[in-house]
Amino acid sequence: MTEALKRDYQVCEEIGRGRFGVVRRCELLDPSAAPSSFSSFAVKSIDKSAVSSDDLDSHCLLTEPKVLSLLPPHPNLLRIHNAYEDSSHLHLVLDLCDSPDLQRAVASAGPLPEPEAARILAQLMRAVAHCHRHCVVHRDIKPDNILFDSQGRLRLADFGSAEVISGGEPAAALRGVVGTPYYVAPEVVAGREYGEKVDVWSAGVSAVEIFGAVLRANLRFPPRFFRSVSSTAKDLLRKMLCRDASRRPSADQVLGHQWVTSYGGAEATDLII
């Protein structure tokens, strides 16, 4: 631990472990310096020796703090509050999200009721729309990266695969196969140029994950999983999982869909779990 980190925070118990390091809860030693009413945070300590010389690993290590510092704050984005570095580790102080992520929540509780699923999707798409308005494409949206803070508010996390598109570039300006295979958009797999709508596809697959269903090669709604799912929910999923990115809705258009406005149209401050 760097002396500067220990001077500012009391580092407490481990709350998570990943490929490159450990996440611990930490307490701000001077609560009056807190950026909000909260003094509890998470510190993600990245072991530099675990990061290979592979360009992708190095890119992920450097990209997350860069993108999070560039993006204006949003209630549904994980924020970075401080960064510290020593010879062996990079330490990022982030919002504390001590509730189960979406993957674990669904695995534990099973499929969520439509109103709750819609509120989750609404918060997720607000975060995505905010990123897109500031020319950031996340590129790895999946239930594991959809976290919840102590108030139950959704926080989109893990920007290691994110990319910034300059304002003058066309909507399809990115290349490279990144993300998690199950959730990646077809245009990425095909090796074509792509744009911000890859995030809408991934969010749509995550929505299917919310309902506990399985995607086939062609989008279908097996009665076993979708018997009780409304027609408006299935209509939105068909649109979000359109293989033609030019016909796929934007994040803002998803937020305007009837299913989202009916169930999930309340502001992002709504607490859902």
Coordinates of C-alpha atoms in Angstrom, one line a residue:
M1 CA 0.0 0.0 0.0
T2 CA 1.3 3.5 -0.8
E3 CA 1.8 5.8 2.1
A4 CA -0.5 8.4 0.5
L5 CA -3.3 5.8 0.3
K6 CA -2.8 4.8 4.0
R7 CA -2.7 8.5 4.9
D8 CA -6.1 9.1 3.3
Y9 CA -8.0 5.8 3.9
Q10 CA -8.2 3.0 6.3
V11 CA -8.1 -0.1 4.2
C12 CA -10.3 -2.9 5.5
E13 CA -11.5 -6.4 4.6
E14 CA -11.3 -7.9 1.1
I15 CA -14.6 -7.9 -0.7
G16 CA -13.6 -9.2 -4.1
R17 CA -10.8 -10.6 -6.2
G18 CA -10.2 -10.5 -9.9
R19 CA -7.7 -11.4 -12.6
F20 CA -5.4 -8.5 -11.8
G21 CA -5.8 -7.9 -8.2
V22 CA -8.0 -7.5 -5.1
V23 CA -10.9 -5.2 -4.1
R24 CA -11.1 -4.1 -0.4
R25 CA -13.5 -1.9 1.5
C26 CA -11.9 1.3 2.7
E27 CA -12.9 4.2 5.0
L28 CA -12.0 7.8 4.5
L29 CA -10.0 8.9 7.5
D30 CA -11.3 12.5 7.2
P31 CA -15.1 12.2 6.6
S32 CA -15.3 15.9 6.1
A33 CA -13.3 15.4 2.9
A34 CA -15.9 13.0 1.5
P35 CA -17.3 14.0 -2.0
S36 CA -20.8 13.0 -0.7
S37 CA -22.4 11.9 2.5
F38 CA -20.6 8.6 2.2
S39 CA -17.2 7.8 3.7
S40 CA -17.0 4.1 2.7
F41 CA -15.5 3.2 -0.6
A42 CA -13.8 0.4 -2.4
V43 CA -10.1 0.3 -3.3
K44 CA -9.2 -1.8 -6.3
S45 CA -5.5 -2.8 -6.1
I46 CA -4.1 -3.9 -9.4
D47 CA -1.0 -6.0 -9.3
K48 CA 1.3 -4.7 -12.1
S49 CA 3.2 -8.0 -12.2
A50 CA 0.0 -9.8 -13.0
V51 CA -0.5 -7.7 -16.1
S52 CA 1.4 -9.2 -19.0
S53 CA 3.2 -7.3 -21.7
D54 CA 0.3 -8.2 -24.0
D55 CA -1.0 -5.0 -25.5
L56 CA -4.6 -5.8 -24.5
D57 CA -3.8 -6.3 -20.9
S58 CA -1.8 -3.1 -20.7
H59 CA -4.6 -1.3 -22.6
C60 CA -7.2 -2.5 -20.1
L61 CA -5.1 -1.5 -17.1
L62 CA -4.7 2.1 -18.4
T63 CA -8.1 2.6 -20.0
E64 CA -10.4 2.2 -17.0
P65 CA -9.0 5.1 -14.9
K66 CA -8.6 7.2 -18.0
V67 CA -12.2 6.8 -19.2
L68 CA -13.8 7.1 -15.7
S69 CA -11.9 10.4 -15.1
L70 CA -13.0 11.7 -18.5
L71 CA -16.7 10.9 -18.1
P72 CA -18.8 13.5 -16.2
P73 CA -20.4 12.0 -13.1
H74 CA -23.7 10.1 -13.5
P75 CA -25.8 8.4 -10.8
N76 CA -25.6 5.0 -12.7
L77 CA -21.8 5.0 -13.4
L78 CA -19.2 3.7 -11.0
R79 CA -17.0 6.7 -10.1
I80 CA -13.3 6.9 -9.5
H81 CA -12.5 9.2 -6.5
N82 CA -8.7 8.8 -6.2
A83 CA -5.8 6.9 -7.8
Y84 CA -2.5 6.0 -6.2
E85 CA 0.4 4.2 -7.6
D86 CA 3.6 2.6 -6.3
S87 CA 6.2 0.4 -7.8
S88 CA 4.1 -2.8 -7.6
H89 CA 0.4 -1.7 -7.7
L90 CA -2.1 0.8 -9.0
H91 CA -4.8 1.6 -6.4
L92 CA -8.2 3.0 -7.6
V93 CA -10.6 4.3 -5.0
L94 CA -14.1 3.7 -6.3
D95 CA -17.8 3.8 -5.2
L96 CA -18.5 1.0 -2.8
C97 CA -20.9 -1.6 -4.4
D98 CA -21.5 -4.2 -1.7
S99 CA -24.7 -5.8 -3.0
P100 CA -24.5 -8.8 -5.4
D101 CA -24.0 -7.9 -9.0
L102 CA -26.8 -8.7 -11.5
Q103 CA -25.4 -12.1 -12.4
R104 CA -25.3 -13.2 -8.8
A105 CA -28.6 -11.6 -7.9
V106 CA -30.4 -13.4 -10.7
A107 CA -28.6 -16.7 -9.9
S108 CA -29.7 -16.4 -6.3
A109 CA -33.3 -15.1 -6.7
G110 CA -34.2 -16.3 -10.2
P111 CA -36.0 -14.4 -12.9
L112 CA -37.1 -10.9 -11.8
P113 CA -40.6 -9.5 -12.1
E114 CA -41.0 -7.3 -15.2
P115 CA -41.4 -4.0 -13.3
E116 CA -38.1 -4.6 -11.5
A117 CA -36.4 -5.8 -14.7
A118 CA -37.6 -2.7 -16.5
R119 CA -36.3 -0.4 -13.8
I120 CA -32.9 -2.2 -13.9
L121 CA -32.8 -1.8 -17.7
A122 CA -33.8 1.9 -17.5
Q123 CA -31.0 2.7 -15.2
L124 CA -28.5 0.7 -17.3
M125 CA -29.6 2.5 -20.5
R126 CA -29.3 5.9 -18.8
A127 CA -25.7 5.0 -18.0
V128 CA -25.1 3.8 -21.5
A129 CA -26.8 6.9 -23.1
H130 CA -24.6 9.1 -20.9
C131 CA -21.5 7.3 -22.1
H132 CA -22.5 7.6 -25.7
R133 CA -23.3 11.3 -25.4
H134 CA -19.7 11.7 -24.3
C135 CA -18.3 9.6 -27.1
V136 CA -17.5 6.5 -24.9
V137 CA -18.4 3.0 -26.0
H138 CA -18.3 0.5 -23.1
R139 CA -17.9 -2.7 -25.2
D140 CA -18.2 -5.1 -22.3
I141 CA -21.7 -4.8 -20.9
K142 CA -22.8 -8.0 -19.1
P143 CA -24.5 -8.9 -15.8
D144 CA -21.2 -9.3 -14.0
N145 CA -20.4 -5.6 -14.7
I146 CA -23.8 -4.3 -13.5
L147 CA -23.3 -3.5 -9.8
F148 CA -25.5 -2.1 -7.1
D149 CA -24.4 0.3 -4.4
S150 CA -25.6 0.3 -0.7
Q151 CA -28.8 2.1 -1.7
G152 CA -29.6 -0.4 -4.4
R153 CA -28.8 2.0 -7.3
L154 CA -27.3 0.4 -10.4
R155 CA -23.7 1.3 -11.2
L156 CA -22.2 0.3 -14.6
A157 CA -18.6 -0.8 -14.0
D158 CA -15.4 -2.2 -15.6
F159 CA -14.4 0.2 -18.4
G160 CA -11.2 -1.7 -19.2
S161 CA -12.5 -2.5 -22.7
A162 CA -14.0 1.0 -23.3
E163 CA -13.1 3.2 -26.3
V164 CA -13.4 6.9 -26.9
I165 CA -14.8 7.9 -30.3
S166 CA -13.9 11.5 -31.3
G167 CA -16.9 13.7 -32.0
G168 CA -16.2 13.9 -35.7
E169 CA -16.0 10.2 -36.4
P170 CA -18.8 8.2 -37.9
A171 CA -21.0 6.0 -35.8
A172 CA -19.2 2.9 -37.1
A173 CA -15.6 3.8 -36.3
L174 CA -14.3 1.0 -34.1
R175 CA -12.6 -2.3 -34.8
G176 CA -11.3 -5.2 -32.8
V177 CA -13.0 -8.2 -31.1
V178 CA -13.4 -7.2 -27.5
G179 CA -15.9 -8.1 -24.8
T180 CA -17.4 -11.3 -23.5
P181 CA -18.4 -13.8 -26.2
Y182 CA -21.9 -14.5 -25.0
Y183 CA -22.8 -10.8 -25.0
V184 CA -20.8 -9.4 -27.9
A185 CA -22.7 -7.9 -30.9
P186 CA -22.6 -9.8 -34.3
E187 CA -20.9 -7.0 -36.1
V188 CA -18.0 -7.3 -33.7
V189 CA -17.6 -11.0 -34.2
A190 CA -17.8 -10.5 -38.0
G191 CA -14.8 -8.2 -37.9
R192 CA -16.7 -5.2 -39.3
E193 CA -16.4 -1.6 -38.2
Y194 CA -18.9 -0.9 -35.5
G195 CA -20.2 1.9 -33.2
E196 CA -21.9 2.6 -30.0
K197 CA -24.9 0.3 -30.7
V198 CA -22.8 -2.7 -29.7
D199 CA -23.7 -1.6 -26.2
V200 CA -27.4 -1.8 -26.9
W201 CA -27.0 -5.4 -28.2
S202 CA -25.1 -6.4 -25.1
A203 CA -27.6 -4.7 -22.8
G204 CA -30.4 -6.6 -24.7
V205 CA -28.7 -9.9 -24.0
S206 CA -28.3 -8.9 -20.4
A207 CA -32.0 -8.2 -20.3
V208 CA -32.6 -11.8 -21.6
E209 CA -30.4 -12.9 -18.8
I210 CA -32.7 -11.0 -16.4
F211 CA -35.6 -13.1 -17.6
G212 CA -33.6 -16.3 -17.2
A213 CA -33.9 -17.2 -20.9
V214 CA -31.5 -18.6 -23.5
L215 CA -30.8 -17.0 -26.9
R216 CA -30.8 -19.2 -29.9
A217 CA -29.1 -18.5 -33.2
N218 CA -32.3 -16.8 -34.4
L219 CA -34.1 -14.8 -31.7
R220 CA -37.0 -16.8 -30.4
F221 CA -39.0 -16.7 -27.2
P222 CA -39.4 -20.3 -26.0
P223 CA -42.7 -20.6 -24.0
R224 CA -40.8 -22.3 -21.2
F225 CA -39.1 -19.0 -20.4
F226 CA -41.3 -16.3 -21.9
R227 CA -44.9 -17.6 -21.3
S228 CA -45.6 -14.8 -18.8
V229 CA -43.5 -12.1 -20.4
S230 CA -45.4 -9.2 -21.9
S231 CA -45.6 -8.5 -25.7
T232 CA -44.1 -5.1 -25.1
A233 CA -41.0 -6.6 -23.4
K234 CA -40.5 -9.0 -26.3
D235 CA -40.9 -6.2 -28.8
L236 CA -38.1 -4.2 -27.1
L237 CA -35.8 -7.3 -27.0
R238 CA -36.4 -7.9 -30.7
K239 CA -35.4 -4.3 -31.5
M240 CA -32.3 -4.3 -29.2
L241 CA -31.2 -7.7 -30.6
C242 CA -31.6 -6.7 -34.2
R243 CA -28.6 -8.0 -36.1
D244 CA -28.7 -5.0 -38.4
A245 CA -27.0 -2.3 -36.3
S246 CA -28.5 0.4 -38.5
R247 CA -32.0 -0.7 -37.5
R248 CA -31.1 -1.3 -33.8
P249 CA -32.3 1.5 -31.5
S250 CA -29.9 3.9 -29.8
A251 CA -29.7 3.9 -26.0
D252 CA -32.0 7.0 -25.9
Q253 CA -34.5 5.3 -28.1
V254 CA -34.6 2.3 -25.8
L255 CA -35.4 4.7 -22.9
G256 CA -38.4 5.9 -24.9
H257 CA -39.8 2.5 -25.6
Q258 CA -43.2 1.8 -24.1
W259 CA -42.0 -1.1 -21.9
V260 CA -39.3 1.1 -20.3
T261 CA -41.5 4.1 -19.8
S262 CA -44.4 2.0 -18.4
Y263 CA -42.3 0.2 -15.8
G264 CA -38.9 1.8 -15.6
G265 CA -39.5 5.5 -16.5
A266 CA -38.8 6.8 -13.0
E267 CA -35.6 8.7 -12.4
A268 CA -32.3 6.9 -11.8
T269 CA -32.5 7.7 -8.1
D270 CA -35.2 4.9 -7.7
L271 CA -34.0 2.2 -5.4
I272 CA -34.7 -1.3 -6.7
I273 CA -33.1 -3.9 -4.5

